[in-house]
Amino acid sequence: MKNTTTKKWIISLSMVAILPACVTINIYFPAAAAEKAADKIIDEVWQLKQGQDAPADKPVEPTPADAPTDAPAK
Amino acid sequence: MKKFLLSLLVIVSIFTANWVAAAADLEVNTPAISALKASMQARHSQLGPFYSSGAVGLTKDAFIAIKDATAVPLKDRGGFNSLVSAENADRTNLYKEIATANGHPEWQGDIQNTFAGRWIDKAQSGWFYQSGGGWVKK
Amino acid sequence: MLLRAIFACLLALAQNAFAVSTISISADTITNDNAVVRSANILVDLKAQTTYTIKAQHIQYDKLEARNANVFLDYRGKPTLTFDTDLKQSSDKAWAKAQMHCLVPANLMQEVWQCNDGKFTAERINLPFALEVTPQPKGFAANINLQSANFSDEAGLHAAEKLTGHLTVVAKQEGDTLHFNSALNWQSGEVFWQPLYFANGGHELQAAGSLKGDILTLDNATLKLDKVGDLKFSGQVDTKTFKIQKLNADLPNLNLAEAYPLLFKPFLGKTMLNNAELDGKAALNVSVVDSQIKTFKISLKDANIDDKNHKFAFYNVNADIPWSYDAATKVSFSYNNGQLLNMPLGRTNIGAEVNRYSLVSPSIELPILDGAFKLSDISAAYINDNWYWHLRAALTPVSMPDASRAFKLPTMQGKASAEIPLVTYSGGILTTDGEMVLNVFDGTATVSQLTMQNPLGDSPKLSADLVLRNLDMGSLTRTFSFGAIEGKLDGDVLGLELLNWKPVKMDAKLQSSPGNYLKKISQRAVENISSLGGAGAAAAVQRSVLRFFKEFNYEKMGLSCILRNNVCEMSGIESTPGGYVIVKGSGIPAITVLGYNQTVGWSELVDRIKRVIEGNTKLIVK
C-alpha cells in the first residue's frame, strides 16, 4: 500500500516537472495573438478607428497635390 | 484525497504551461517597430488615393504591387514607384522586427502570412487585392 | 514568287483582253517562303484607268499576323496606295490597327514616296505619323515625323504622352554590312521610362555606324540632353547578347544641378544620396573593352552636395578620380567645408593611390571643430560588390562646449579625444578596436566595442560599451538642470544598442563613485529622483519634516536599468522588501530614497526625465 502511494507521488511529481518543460521547448506560433497584433498595427497604419467608417483617404483620383513629393521636381 | 492532490498537481502544471505559451502575445512595441509604423502611417496619406484608384493593390504575400500606373500622371510615376518600394521595404522590416522582438526570428514567415490576410480583410471596398492568379476588386 | 507570277498574268490580261472590264482572282491559301496568306482576293477594275483592290483575310509572316488587310492601288489620277490592316505579334492577344496613305511616284525606285495620315493604334498606343521614303541604290533615306503620339505598356511603367519628334535614317547595304546614319530629334512631349522621367523634349541623338550580322558598330554618336550636357560615344555591341565589345564615352561638361534629378536620383532609391541637392560641374570619361571597364575618370569642379535630410553636406568639392584596370592611379578629393551628422567639417584634402580594386592612403586629416580626425594607414578593397576597409584613427582634442553646441546638447565642459588603433568596415558594419576617451565633467567617459551599421542610412544601428568614471555631479546636474548634487559619478552602460540613435537595449548602472569626497544632495534633486519613480514619493518628501532642510548628506546613491523590449527593469544600490534603495542617507538629517517600480516603460521613463529637466529649467527662468 505504502509503496503504491509513493509510486503515485513520484509519477505525479515527475509529470509536474516534465509537463511545463515540454511546453517551454515547443513554443508554437501563436496565430490568434499574431492576428490581434497585426490588426492593431494595421489600424494604426491605416488610421482605422472603431465607429468611424470613412478614413481620411476618400476614393479620389490622384491629383498633383496628392502626388508623392519625392518625384523629380526640377 | 491523494487522487485529488494528484489532479490538482496536474492542473497546476497545465496552468504553468499555459502561462509559458501566453507570454508570446506579439504585441511588442520596440522603437524600431514604432518608427516603422510611423513611417508607414505617414506614407499612407499618399498611398490612399492610389489604392482607391486601383493603381496599387494588396498582394497575397502581405506586400503591395503596382496594378495599373496609367491613372497616375507621368511626372508622378517615378515618385509613385519609389513610394511602393519604400512601403514594401518597411513591411519587410516590420515583419522581421516583430519576429525578432519576440525572440523568434523564425516566425517572420508566419507573421507575414498572418498580415497578408489581415491587410486584405481590413482593406476598404473598392481596393484591389491579389487572389489566385489575378486582381480582385473588394 | 507566286504573287509575282499572278501580277505578271494580270498585266498580260490587261493588255490583251479588251472585252474584260473586271478581273477577280481568289485564292484559299498562298504560300511564299515563310509567309502564308489565307482567303486572298484580288480585284482589278479595268474601266477607265485601272484600280487594284487586294484583300486578304489572314496573313502570317514569321511572328507577325495581319487580318482584314486591304490594299487599294489607284491609277486614275496621281497614283496612290492606301492600305489598312489589323496587326499583331502572334504571341499577343489584342490586335492593333495600322493605316497609311501614300503617293506613288512615277519612278518607283528613285523618287520620293510620300505617305501621310499614317496611324498605328492599339489599346494603349496611338502613333500618328507621316513618312517620306526615297529609295536609293541598295538602300533608302527615310524621314519620319511623329505627331503627338501616346503609348504605354500595361503597367504604365514605360509610357509617353504628346510625343512629337522627328527621325531621319539613311541606310545602305554593302555586301553583308548595313551602313546607317540617323538623327533623332525629340521635340516635345513627356516620357516615363522606369525609373527615368523626362518632362520635356529638346534632346537629340545622332548616330552613324553599321550593322554586320549581330554586331552593331557606332562610329560616332552624340546624345545631347537639354540643359544637362552632351555625351559623345562610339563602340561596338552584340545586339543578341547586349554584350559591349568596345565603348568609349565622353561627357566633358555635365551640369550636376540638372543631371541629378533627371539621371542620378531615380537610380539612388534607398541609398543615402537619394535626397540631396547637387550643383556644380562634372566630367566623365569611360572606356570599356569586352564588357569590362578599362579606364574611367570622374572630375568634379566646385560641386556642392547637400543632403535634404541634413545628414551630410560637402561644399566646394573638387575631385579628380582617374581609374585604370591595368595601372595604379592617384586620386584626389577635396572640399572646403561641410557637415556630417551636424558635426562641422573643415577644409579637407584627401589623396590616395588606387590600384584596380584597392585603395591606400598614408593619412587623411579631417578637421572637426577645433580638433581633427586623423586617419592613417588606410587601406580599402572592393571585393564581390562589397567594400572592406581598415584604418587607424585618432581624434585630437575637440572642446566639448563647441561639440555640445554642434549636437544641440546642453553646454558641457571639457575636451574629447580618442585613439582607435583599428577601425574596420566589412559587410556594411563598422567595428572599432580600442577606446575613445572623452574628458568630460572632470571625469572620463570611455567608449569601447563601438560598432555601427549604415550610420547615414534610414535606420542607423550602433552598439557600444560606455564607461563613466569620476564625473563631477555638481557640474553635471547644473548642465542638465537636475537640482544640485555634489559628488562623483561612475557609470557602466554595457551592451548599449541604439537604433535610430535611440536606446533599445542596455545594462546601465549609475552610482556614486567610491572614495571620500563631499556628498550632498539638494531637496530638489531628491524630489526629482523620487519623481522618476512616479508620483507619490515626491509628495511624501514635501509633507514630511524633511522639507525644512535644503540639502542632505548621503552615503551612496545609484540606479540601474536593464533595458529590453522597451521596458526598463530598475534597481538601486541595494534591495529592500518590495523595492530598492536609490539614495542611502548618512548623518543628520539622513534621507533614504526608495524605488518601488521594478519595471518602467522606457518611453515613460524618458518622458519623466524630460519633464524633470524642463520643469527645472522653467524654475531657473523664473
Short mmCIF file of C-alpha atoms in Angstrom, two decimals, chain C residues 1-11 25-27 29-44 52-56 58-61 71:
data_model
loop_
_atom_site.label_atom_id
_atom_site.label_comp_id
_atom_site.label_asym_id
_atom_site.label_seq_id
_atom_site.Cartn_x
_atom_site.Cartn_y
_atom_site.Cartn_z
CA MET C 1 7.31 34.25 -106.05
CA LEU C 2 3.79 33.08 -106.64
CA LEU C 3 2.40 36.60 -106.16
CA ARG C 4 4.76 37.95 -108.77
CA ALA C 5 3.55 35.33 -111.20
CA ILE C 6 -0.05 36.36 -110.61
CA PHE C 7 0.80 40.02 -111.22
CA ALA C 8 2.54 39.14 -114.49
CA CYS C 9 -0.54 37.25 -115.57
CA LEU C 10 -2.77 40.21 -114.64
CA LEU C 11 -0.68 42.64 -116.65
CA ILE C 25 -8.81 36.31 -108.53
CA SER C 26 -9.40 34.38 -105.33
CA ALA C 27 -7.09 32.04 -103.54
CA THR C 29 -4.03 29.86 -99.47
CA ILE C 30 -0.92 31.43 -100.97
CA THR C 31 2.39 30.33 -99.52
CA ASN C 32 5.65 32.10 -100.21
CA ASP C 33 8.76 31.41 -98.12
CA ASN C 34 7.55 31.92 -94.55
CA ALA C 35 4.51 33.98 -95.47
CA VAL C 36 1.06 32.41 -95.57
CA VAL C 37 -1.93 34.30 -96.97
CA ARG C 38 -5.41 32.88 -96.50
CA SER C 39 -8.65 33.86 -98.27
CA ALA C 40 -6.98 36.37 -100.59
CA ASN C 41 -8.98 38.26 -103.14
CA ILE C 42 -7.63 40.49 -105.87
CA LEU C 43 -9.98 42.68 -107.84
CA VAL C 44 -8.73 44.59 -110.89
CA TYR C 52 -6.43 47.26 -107.86
CA THR C 53 -8.16 46.11 -104.69
CA ILE C 54 -6.33 43.44 -102.79
CA LYS C 55 -7.97 41.90 -99.76
CA ALA C 56 -6.68 39.18 -97.52
CA HIS C 58 -5.32 36.49 -92.83
CA ILE C 59 -1.61 36.85 -93.43
CA GLN C 60 1.05 35.16 -91.36
CA TYR C 61 4.62 36.32 -91.78
CA VAL C 71 -4.65 47.42 -100.19
#
